[in-house]
Amino acid sequence: MRTAFTLLLLILAWCACVGPTAEGQTLSKRSPAFDSAYHTGMMASLHDAFMRSDTLFCDRLLAVYDDTALARLHPDRVNDAFMQIIISHNAYPAATQDRFMQLALYAGSARMVAYHDFLVARWQMMNGDRVGAVRLYQDLLTRFEHLQDDGGISFTCRRLGQIYRSLGEFGIALPFLHRALPFEPRSEFRCNILYAIGECHAHGGRADSVRWYRDRIEAYSNDPVMMRRGDDRVHIYACRLGLDAAAMDARRSGKGDAVALVRDLSRMDSLLAKRDPRLGFIEADDAAAHMEAAEEVVRALSELHRPDLAQRVFEEAEHRSRSCTDCILQEVALYAAAADMHMAGGDQSEALRYQTLRADALTRNETGKARLAVEQARQRAVFAQQQESAARLLDQVRATTRENDKEHRMQRIVLVVLIGFVILFAGILFVRARTARRMQVEQLRTRLSRDLHDDIGSTLSSINILSTVARRKAEAGDDAGAAASLSGISERSERLMRNMSDIVWSVDPDRDTLEEMLVRMREFGAAVLEPKGMNYRFDSSGELTATMSPMVKSNLYLIFKEAVNNAAKHAQATEVVVTFTHENNRLRMTIADNGNGNGGAEGATSTTGGNGIRNMRARALEMKAELRISRAAHQGTVIDLLVPF
């Protein structure tokens, strides 16, 4: 067993040696971000600062996460921090971006490299290079899928959906947006995605779907995080989709409140004007949002035969289009609505002018879409090449796996041997526990057999003899002798009942507490001493709920009985004081009387004592207790027992 235990310790020590090195532990003291609680708190604060473009706070935190040891041991923490710090600038901080790539290469983290490229694609998208952005996003989507990074898949799909939506390709945008939604945990970005999906359904004329997504956005109106930041995009998005749904209903039925539509458009403009500009609004600006809503309102007002209101709304939207640098798609839709409005009013010259403006904007938009289609074809070819490279890499991995099979097989053998030793060690402990338990049971059976033979057997024998004597004396007519024998039988029967009760009590597991034993001792002392007219005091203190083994309980009780019986029978005392104290896992029992000094033995007065003293010392030795007996003529006897628990 000792050999198995030593082998187990050696294996555990080997496992500890292959853990973090001393060098890594020393390096971990360089940055407080090694502490998980600190990192969690900083990420929450950094996200709030990132949402409000608090670049001062973000740049101060950069020094904490710009740490090579942290990047090597916790690359995800460095990645998340750099992502939010860089995005907070709404620009491309080249030095920070380059440092991000250096840490990614040092850590050997493909995930950090992928997020670095994501920031590059985001910057291209913000600068209007949709073709370059889509090229990078499509490649990143494949890389994030390979890394099984749900967050990266969500970010990339959301950006692709926004690009295709801005180009009017709503059917292509919807699958990307739907795929991005489940993996986005932050409420503000979930609202962004829900709004973009609702707008795609609005362009498809599905009013019921638009209202359904509006209701899902309104469910975030009480979100504690957005309320704490003062982020009111929920109200802007809900108002915008509600306006789309109302305009579609008016166009479909030819009925509705024209003034209410204009009022709702003004309310949306008011919400846009009051919002915090640092919180962002999808990827478009306020002018694009107004133009999209105005196009729906103009068409609805035309169906409601309110060309005056429609013209006013159109002129305001056309004025705002001059300040929008990336609103080609909105211009196309707005000019088409104006042309239809003038055609319905019979003004064909104005309708032709707006059709011409629409065609010019559409040409610009179609050119971008054509370039994007060419890029998509190129991406498909690149993807096919990547698949071939992946297949070759898979073959190499399989070959390497076959070469490493022997090593893995040896590791499995070592693991099985280790498990075998652990099972063997556990089995040995189990067998030892069972053996100890059996020994306890055997000891208990031996003690019961001895007590029954010595006490109960002898008493029954005396009762049998006395009953025979009583019968013979009764037959001989000696009534007095028969009565004396019957009295002896009665006395021995009562003693037998008490002894049987003591034996049953000593093995009862429900009565193994010190408190239960003290109650029985108190009752026994009162039953023996009080009928003799002796003053009897029983005191106890300390922790009385402790449990005892049957051996300690039995020996302690028998020593107490022996001492009390001696005081009652031989000491000629008038007072007996019993004291119990349980402190610091030590129990002290003191029994003192004021007799003639013969209470320590069963009628013996010699210095060595009689059988009573020998029995008490033997029982104290079995409990590993300390027993002291002091006797003095005319001063009484003091029995002091100290039992370790």
XYZ file of C-alpha atoms in Angstrom:
645
model
C 0.000 0.000 0.000
C 2.880 2.371 0.850
C 4.430 1.759 -2.591
C 1.136 2.543 -4.360
C 0.708 5.730 -2.363
C 4.285 6.849 -3.156
C 3.747 6.222 -6.882
C 0.525 8.259 -6.773
C 2.358 11.207 -5.177
C 5.110 11.045 -7.817
C 2.585 11.113 -10.659
C 0.730 14.073 -9.118
C 4.034 15.915 -8.689
C 4.864 15.263 -12.372
C 1.461 16.699 -13.386
C 2.170 19.803 -11.294
C 5.547 20.249 -12.991
C 4.002 20.523 -16.459
C 1.686 23.333 -15.297
C 2.511 27.085 -15.388
C 6.238 27.703 -15.135
C 7.870 29.821 -12.513
C 8.665 32.316 -15.250
C 4.979 32.601 -16.150
C 4.073 33.082 -12.494
C 6.620 35.880 -12.179
C 5.423 37.555 -15.354
C 1.819 37.378 -14.172
C 2.592 40.044 -11.572
C 3.206 42.674 -14.260
C -0.447 43.395 -15.061
C -3.504 43.578 -12.758
C -5.535 42.096 -15.635
C -4.223 38.668 -14.622
C -6.797 38.839 -11.827
C -10.131 37.545 -13.184
C -12.273 39.761 -10.942
C -10.316 42.865 -11.990
C -10.614 41.936 -15.665
C -14.388 41.411 -15.420
C -14.890 44.803 -13.778
C -12.645 46.558 -16.288
C -14.458 44.987 -19.236
C -17.789 46.337 -17.969
C -16.320 49.825 -17.512
C -14.501 49.650 -20.836
C -17.689 48.683 -22.680
C -19.512 51.712 -21.254
C -16.598 53.967 -22.274
C -16.454 52.323 -25.712
C -20.207 52.926 -26.251
C -19.741 56.648 -25.487
C -16.438 56.947 -27.392
C -14.601 57.894 -24.183
C -11.192 57.586 -25.816
C -9.400 59.125 -22.823
C -10.484 56.297 -20.488
C -9.883 53.650 -23.160
C -6.356 54.857 -23.901
C -5.497 54.901 -20.192
C -6.602 51.274 -19.932
C -4.457 50.336 -22.939
C -1.334 50.358 -20.752
C -2.849 47.605 -18.564
C -3.503 45.190 -21.439
C -0.422 45.988 -23.543
C 1.513 43.164 -21.888
C 3.262 40.290 -23.648
C 2.963 37.914 -20.684
C -0.777 38.600 -20.462
C -1.121 38.053 -24.225
C 0.666 34.700 -24.005
C -1.285 33.400 -20.996
C -4.672 35.119 -21.562
C -4.913 36.148 -25.240
C -8.727 36.451 -25.112
C -8.511 39.194 -22.476
C -6.029 41.217 -24.514
C -8.116 40.674 -27.657
C -11.378 41.914 -26.085
C -9.687 44.985 -24.585
C -7.899 46.044 -27.797
C -11.094 45.548 -29.836
C -13.098 47.994 -27.732
C -10.226 50.466 -27.309
C -9.635 50.717 -31.073
C -13.339 50.902 -32.005
C -13.904 53.700 -29.470
C -11.807 56.041 -31.671
C -14.097 55.709 -34.716
C -10.866 55.919 -36.647
C -7.874 53.745 -37.468
C -5.173 54.298 -34.805
C -2.328 52.754 -36.763
C 0.124 52.481 -33.849
C -2.404 50.709 -31.608
C -3.477 48.440 -34.472
C 0.138 47.485 -35.205
C 0.765 46.735 -31.530
C -2.355 44.553 -31.526
C -0.893 42.491 -34.386
C 2.485 42.201 -32.618
C 0.824 40.796 -29.488
C -1.270 38.418 -31.616
C 1.833 37.041 -33.339
C 3.725 36.790 -30.038
C 0.850 34.869 -28.443
C 0.409 32.684 -31.536
C -3.350 33.376 -31.384
C -5.230 32.893 -34.658
C -8.279 34.443 -32.964
C -6.426 37.706 -32.234
C -5.158 37.863 -35.840
C -8.722 37.364 -37.111
C -10.075 40.194 -34.959
C -7.228 42.444 -36.101
C -8.324 41.837 -39.711
C -11.943 42.454 -38.657
C -10.959 45.968 -37.535
C -9.271 46.534 -40.917
C -12.453 45.471 -42.739
C -14.554 47.708 -40.467
C -12.385 50.700 -41.293
C -12.728 50.002 -45.036
C -16.507 49.784 -44.642
C -16.615 53.104 -42.751
C -14.658 54.754 -45.591
C -17.086 53.529 -48.267
C -14.950 50.702 -49.658
C -17.736 48.124 -49.546
C -16.026 45.831 -52.047
C -12.833 45.604 -49.995
C -14.846 45.229 -46.783
C -16.937 42.362 -48.209
C -13.783 40.629 -49.425
C -12.302 40.683 -45.926
C -15.595 39.886 -44.173
C -16.212 36.820 -46.367
C -12.723 35.528 -45.595
C -13.166 36.321 -41.886
C -16.468 34.442 -41.753
C -14.691 31.279 -42.931
C -11.896 31.800 -40.381
C -14.294 32.407 -37.471
C -16.254 29.291 -38.439
C -13.018 27.294 -38.361
C -12.193 28.776 -34.924
C -15.787 28.073 -33.768
C -15.933 31.667 -32.480
C -19.636 32.537 -32.177
C -18.892 36.171 -31.329
C -16.757 36.644 -34.438
C -19.416 34.960 -36.602
C -22.050 37.336 -35.176
C -19.904 40.462 -35.742
C -19.047 39.476 -39.307
C -22.580 38.469 -40.308
C -23.983 41.713 -38.885
C -21.556 43.772 -40.960
C -22.236 41.791 -44.121
C -25.992 42.162 -43.573
C -25.612 45.941 -43.173
C -23.537 46.255 -46.350
C -26.025 44.276 -48.476
C -28.934 46.198 -46.922
C -27.266 49.515 -47.839
C -27.018 48.254 -51.432
C -30.707 47.276 -51.544
C -29.968 43.532 -51.579
C -32.456 42.817 -48.775
C -32.879 39.140 -49.676
C -29.115 38.599 -49.285
C -28.906 40.731 -46.141
C -31.628 38.867 -44.211
C -29.829 35.469 -43.809
C -26.694 37.210 -42.525
C -28.695 39.280 -40.005
C -30.683 36.259 -38.820
C -27.446 34.334 -38.296
C -25.893 37.193 -36.319
C -28.812 37.610 -33.878
C -28.576 34.441 -31.670
C -24.885 34.918 -30.827
C -25.149 38.608 -29.817
C -25.563 38.924 -26.000
C -25.519 42.742 -25.740
C -28.943 44.378 -25.798
C -27.905 47.498 -27.744
C -26.519 45.450 -30.642
C -29.467 43.059 -30.570
C -31.677 46.120 -31.074
C -29.503 47.151 -34.034
C -29.897 43.728 -35.653
C -33.653 43.568 -34.982
C -34.086 47.012 -36.530
C -32.089 46.048 -39.630
C -34.202 42.880 -40.060
C -37.392 44.932 -39.644
C -36.249 47.376 -42.322
C -35.567 44.516 -44.734
C -39.132 43.276 -44.183
C -40.426 46.842 -44.665
C -38.838 47.013 -48.105
C -40.512 43.689 -48.850
C -43.944 45.132 -47.938
C -44.500 42.762 -44.961
C -46.225 45.039 -42.446
C -47.037 42.257 -39.961
C -43.381 41.235 -39.768
C -42.342 44.858 -39.293
C -44.736 45.243 -36.378
C -43.485 41.967 -34.843
C -39.882 43.197 -34.855
C -41.002 46.578 -33.514
C -42.606 44.794 -30.547
C -39.416 42.789 -29.921
C -37.402 46.019 -29.872
C -39.860 47.677 -27.467
C -39.286 44.773 -25.060
C -35.816 46.263 -24.447
C -37.245 49.641 -23.320
C -36.667 48.699 -19.659
C -33.244 47.152 -20.168
C -31.205 48.339 -17.132
C -27.921 48.648 -19.052
C -29.388 50.849 -21.791
C -31.313 52.954 -19.270
C -28.155 53.517 -17.230
C -26.318 54.755 -20.326
C -29.213 56.937 -21.477
C -29.344 54.921 -24.703
C -32.713 55.764 -26.311
C -32.209 53.876 -29.584
C -35.058 51.547 -28.552
C -37.535 54.410 -28.938
C -35.967 55.548 -32.226
C -36.081 52.061 -33.734
C -39.624 51.373 -32.507
C -40.868 54.723 -33.844
C -39.178 54.107 -37.207
C -40.636 50.624 -37.690
C -44.036 51.762 -36.429
C -43.975 54.525 -39.032
C -43.119 51.994 -41.760
C -46.003 49.722 -40.720
C -48.512 52.609 -40.612
C -47.397 53.882 -44.024
C -47.705 50.404 -45.573
C -51.212 49.988 -44.121
C -52.236 53.366 -45.546
C -50.856 52.493 -48.986
C -52.551 49.103 -48.990
C -56.004 50.260 -47.828
C -56.050 53.872 -49.026
C -57.218 54.888 -45.541
C -55.368 56.435 -42.654
C -54.476 59.595 -40.764
C -52.200 61.679 -42.992
C -51.488 64.213 -40.259
C -50.519 61.421 -37.857
C -47.969 60.104 -40.374
C -46.330 63.527 -40.661
C -46.446 63.888 -36.875
C -44.768 60.502 -36.391
C -42.051 61.470 -38.875
C -41.443 64.669 -36.910
C -41.344 62.672 -33.667
C -38.679 60.394 -35.125
C -36.636 63.442 -36.196
C -37.007 64.849 -32.682
C -35.736 61.597 -31.125
C -32.779 61.576 -33.529
C -31.956 65.182 -32.645
C -32.035 64.528 -28.883
C -30.054 61.300 -28.884
C -26.441 61.065 -27.801
C -24.508 61.156 -31.123
C -21.721 59.018 -29.630
C -24.033 56.002 -29.271
C -24.358 55.510 -33.024
C -27.344 54.601 -35.243
C -26.737 51.347 -37.188
C -24.089 52.294 -39.779
C -26.016 55.139 -41.450
C -26.418 58.747 -40.304
C -29.560 60.676 -39.384
C -30.139 61.933 -42.935
C -30.298 58.370 -44.305
C -32.745 57.354 -41.584
C -34.958 60.360 -42.331
C -34.877 59.753 -46.108
C -35.892 56.083 -45.720
C -38.847 57.031 -43.529
C -39.789 59.994 -45.743
C -40.019 57.767 -48.846
C -42.617 55.551 -47.115
C -44.546 58.587 -45.839
C -44.573 60.284 -49.266
C -46.061 57.184 -50.887
C -48.628 56.817 -48.107
C -49.668 60.484 -48.336
C -50.047 60.126 -52.120
C -52.442 57.199 -51.576
C -54.344 59.299 -48.998
C -54.665 62.132 -51.598
C -52.644 64.628 -49.598
C -50.145 65.867 -52.203
C -49.533 69.052 -50.212
C -48.205 67.189 -47.212
C -46.363 64.727 -49.464
C -44.569 67.563 -51.295
C -43.516 69.170 -47.998
C -42.140 65.922 -46.678
C -40.316 65.252 -49.962
C -38.685 68.707 -50.098
C -37.360 68.360 -46.535
C -35.957 64.893 -47.319
C -34.374 66.144 -50.568
C -32.734 68.968 -48.634
C -31.278 66.505 -46.133
C -29.950 64.271 -48.917
C -27.385 66.964 -49.777
C -25.674 66.408 -46.412
C -25.524 62.616 -46.783
C -22.408 61.239 -48.403
C -23.592 57.634 -48.641
C -27.357 57.729 -49.355
C -27.532 56.523 -52.965
C -30.083 53.836 -52.228
C -32.254 56.279 -50.270
C -32.060 58.804 -53.108
C -33.236 56.178 -55.601
C -36.260 55.301 -53.475
C -37.076 58.953 -52.671
C -36.965 60.095 -56.334
C -39.091 57.107 -57.368
C -41.709 58.080 -54.764
C -41.663 61.714 -55.999
C -42.059 60.621 -59.610
C -45.032 58.389 -58.737
C -46.570 61.219 -56.703
C -46.388 63.704 -59.618
C -47.562 61.075 -62.126
C -50.655 60.452 -59.957
C -51.241 64.231 -59.856
C -50.999 64.568 -63.656
C -47.742 66.583 -63.691
C -45.824 64.502 -66.214
C -42.935 66.947 -66.647
C -42.062 66.832 -62.932
C -42.530 63.084 -62.938
C -40.053 62.796 -65.838
C -37.519 65.019 -64.051
C -37.578 62.874 -60.938
C -37.383 59.694 -63.019
C -34.207 61.120 -64.612
C -32.717 61.884 -61.168
C -33.689 58.398 -60.035
C -31.995 56.804 -63.058
C -28.787 58.736 -62.383
C -28.714 57.569 -58.725
C -29.626 54.037 -59.770
C -26.729 53.974 -62.226
C -24.309 54.891 -59.465
C -25.785 52.224 -57.213
C -25.775 49.517 -59.910
C -22.095 50.206 -60.625
C -21.289 49.461 -57.001
C -23.427 46.321 -57.094
C -21.700 45.140 -60.288
C -18.278 45.577 -58.687
C -19.545 43.666 -55.677
C -20.815 40.819 -57.880
C -17.403 40.530 -59.538
C -15.775 40.470 -56.109
C -18.182 37.760 -54.934
C -17.246 35.593 -57.936
C -13.584 36.069 -57.121
C -14.274 35.182 -53.493
C -15.948 31.947 -54.530
C -12.850 30.974 -56.502
C -10.609 31.871 -53.573
C -12.866 29.838 -51.287
C -12.517 26.812 -53.577
C -8.735 27.154 -53.401
C -8.947 27.393 -49.625
C -10.986 24.205 -49.557
C -8.293 22.410 -51.560
C -5.607 23.751 -49.215
C -7.690 22.624 -46.250
C -7.958 19.125 -47.738
C -4.173 18.935 -48.153
C -3.688 20.205 -44.623
C -6.124 17.566 -43.374
C -4.044 14.854 -45.014
C -0.939 16.199 -43.290
C -2.757 16.267 -39.946
C -3.843 12.671 -40.424
C -0.279 11.627 -41.139
C 0.942 13.446 -38.041
C -1.837 11.816 -36.027
C -0.723 8.369 -37.109
C 2.847 9.188 -36.078
C 1.655 10.324 -32.659
C -0.531 7.261 -32.062
C 2.268 5.411 -30.260
C 2.813 8.278 -27.842
C -0.915 8.605 -27.199
C -1.174 4.854 -26.654
C 1.592 5.011 -24.055
C -0.169 7.896 -22.316
C -3.350 5.844 -22.174
C -1.426 2.924 -20.669
C 0.049 5.220 -18.012
C -3.408 6.583 -17.296
C -4.846 3.077 -16.925
C -2.010 2.094 -14.585
C -2.588 5.230 -12.538
C -6.299 4.511 -12.307
C -5.482 0.932 -11.288
C -3.246 2.138 -8.466
C -5.925 4.579 -7.312
C -8.520 1.800 -7.296
C -6.094 -0.479 -5.446
C -5.397 2.202 -2.848
C -9.122 2.871 -2.410
C -9.752 -0.871 -2.083
C -7.129 -1.195 0.624
C -8.683 1.676 2.563
C -12.117 0.102 2.164
C -10.910 -3.300 3.399
C -9.196 -1.693 6.380
C -12.361 0.189 7.263
C -14.439 -2.976 7.039
C -11.893 -4.888 9.143
C -11.931 -2.193 11.814
C -15.691 -2.258 11.838
C -15.736 -6.027 12.217
C -13.258 -5.793 15.077
C -15.524 -3.292 16.815
C -18.482 -5.624 16.376
C -16.480 -8.559 17.723
C -15.360 -6.527 20.726
C -18.951 -5.532 21.408
C -20.103 -9.153 21.146
C -17.307 -10.290 23.476
C -18.187 -7.638 26.057
C -21.881 -8.501 25.905
C -21.068 -12.197 26.290
C -18.820 -11.480 29.279
C -21.369 -9.231 30.984
C -24.188 -11.689 30.398
C -22.063 -14.563 31.727
C -20.527 -12.799 34.728
C -23.458 -10.746 35.921
C -26.674 -12.099 34.489
C -25.573 -15.767 34.666
C -24.420 -15.588 38.287
C -27.556 -13.757 39.339
C -29.795 -16.290 37.628
C -27.872 -19.081 39.325
C -28.396 -17.522 42.764
C -32.097 -17.023 41.999
C -32.338 -20.704 41.038
C -30.658 -21.769 44.311
C -32.827 -19.493 46.434
C -35.987 -20.699 44.712
C -35.009 -24.333 45.531
C -34.303 -23.416 49.149
C -37.609 -21.558 49.455
C -39.500 -24.544 48.042
C -37.879 -26.971 50.504
C -38.446 -24.700 53.502
C -42.055 -24.195 52.476
C -42.485 -27.972 52.255
C -40.879 -28.323 55.658
C -43.247 -25.722 57.131
C -40.495 -23.147 57.782
C -42.443 -20.074 56.652
C -39.916 -17.596 57.967
C -37.046 -19.255 56.083
C -39.137 -19.470 52.902
C -40.019 -15.765 53.188
C -36.348 -14.851 53.604
C -35.455 -16.848 50.476
C -38.249 -15.195 48.492
C -37.031 -11.792 49.638
C -33.558 -12.670 48.334
C -35.081 -13.772 45.027
C -36.938 -10.434 44.768
C -33.812 -8.426 45.517
C -31.733 -10.327 42.964
C -34.526 -10.043 40.350
C -34.581 -6.259 40.747
C -30.799 -6.145 40.432
C -31.014 -8.380 37.361
C -33.527 -6.016 35.745
C -31.267 -3.032 36.429
C -28.247 -4.825 35.017
C -30.155 -5.854 31.900
C -31.292 -2.255 31.448
C -27.680 -1.082 31.759
C -26.469 -3.576 29.163
C -29.209 -2.589 26.679
C -28.532 1.101 27.276
C -24.783 0.710 26.765
C -25.221 -0.660 23.209
C -28.081 1.642 22.139
C -26.631 3.964 19.373
C -29.382 6.554 19.961
C -28.049 7.140 23.489
C -24.366 7.701 22.754
C -24.358 11.383 23.726
C -22.799 12.687 26.925
C -26.102 14.314 27.849
C -27.962 10.960 27.722
C -25.304 9.325 29.919
C -25.413 12.129 32.511
C -29.205 11.791 32.808
C -28.831 8.057 33.499
C -26.027 8.635 35.994
C -28.044 11.276 37.838
C -31.003 8.879 38.114
C -28.796 6.002 39.305
C -27.116 8.109 41.987
C -30.441 9.375 43.260
C -31.863 5.829 43.375
C -28.877 4.522 45.400
C -28.009 7.414 47.731
C -31.252 9.219 48.539
C -33.006 6.159 50.143
C -30.075 6.041 52.611
C -30.699 9.649 53.666
C -27.470 10.939 52.078
C -27.198 14.435 50.602
C -26.595 14.086 46.869
C -25.509 16.830 44.433
C -24.894 16.295 40.707
C -23.313 19.183 38.683
C -22.337 19.301 34.982
C -20.945 21.977 32.648
C -19.429 22.381 29.184
C -20.414 20.852 25.826
C -22.907 18.104 26.683
C -23.996 17.133 23.158
C -20.748 15.321 22.302
C -21.013 11.681 21.249
C -19.027 8.777 22.698
C -18.020 5.353 21.530
C -19.844 2.423 23.169
C -16.592 1.387 24.902
C -16.082 4.792 26.550
C -19.739 5.089 27.478
C -19.837 1.636 29.105
C -16.571 1.982 31.047
C -17.367 5.489 32.237
C -20.781 4.436 33.491
C -19.440 1.333 35.266
C -16.717 3.356 37.028
C -19.407 5.795 38.177
C -21.617 2.939 39.455
C -18.702 1.351 41.310
C -17.789 4.628 43.003
C -21.378 5.452 44.006
C -22.027 1.937 45.340
C -18.834 2.065 47.405
C -19.798 5.448 48.851
C -23.251 4.149 49.732
C -22.175 0.802 51.206
C -18.782 1.306 52.850
C -17.907 4.962 53.333
C -20.563 5.750 56.006
C -20.846 9.192 54.333
C -23.630 11.745 54.736
C -22.915 13.698 51.527
C -21.813 12.788 47.992
C -20.942 15.402 45.306
C -20.590 14.416 41.641
C -19.093 16.926 39.165
C -18.773 16.600 35.353
C -16.854 19.101 33.207
C -16.340 18.807 29.418
C -13.892 21.342 27.944
C -11.321 21.224 25.131
C -12.229 17.627 24.242
C -11.453 16.452 27.788
C -14.064 15.102 30.222
C -13.382 15.284 33.979
C -15.524 13.283 36.431
C -15.071 13.902 40.169
C -16.926 11.914 42.882
C -16.295 13.070 46.461
C -17.803 11.943 49.777
C -17.272 12.951 53.410
C -17.062 9.386 54.777
C -14.419 7.432 56.616
C -12.116 6.966 53.615
C -13.313 3.457 52.664
C -15.384 4.568 49.643
C -12.684 3.750 47.150
C -13.006 -0.035 47.443
C -15.537 -2.646 48.070
C -15.011 -2.786 51.795
C -11.227 -3.011 51.460
C -9.020 -0.769 53.563
C -5.627 -1.813 52.350
C -3.429 0.493 50.370
C -3.745 -1.501 47.235
C -7.554 -1.617 47.289
C -9.913 -4.427 46.510
C -11.517 -5.703 43.337
C -13.488 -2.460 42.905
C -10.356 -0.333 42.591
C -8.679 -2.853 40.268
C -11.769 -2.883 38.030
C -11.892 0.923 37.900
C -8.191 1.166 37.035
C -8.573 -1.487 34.329
C -11.507 0.356 32.780
C -9.637 3.680 32.929
C -6.651 2.056 31.210
C -8.926 0.714 28.451
C -10.217 4.282 27.847
C -6.631 5.682 27.983
C -7.872 7.863 30.831
C -6.118 9.121 33.961
C -7.609 7.923 37.294
C -6.604 9.320 40.690
C -8.112 8.068 43.993
C -7.343 9.923 47.214
C -8.580 8.629 50.589
C -8.100 9.893 54.134
C -9.621 8.703 57.407
C -12.547 10.847 58.514
C -12.036 13.105 55.447
C -13.671 10.987 52.789
C -12.740 9.720 49.360
C -12.219 11.664 46.119
C -12.207 9.828 42.791
C -10.941 12.002 39.908
C -11.147 10.642 36.329
C -9.839 12.564 33.252
C -10.972 11.101 29.907
C -9.624 12.377 26.537
C -12.280 12.472 23.776
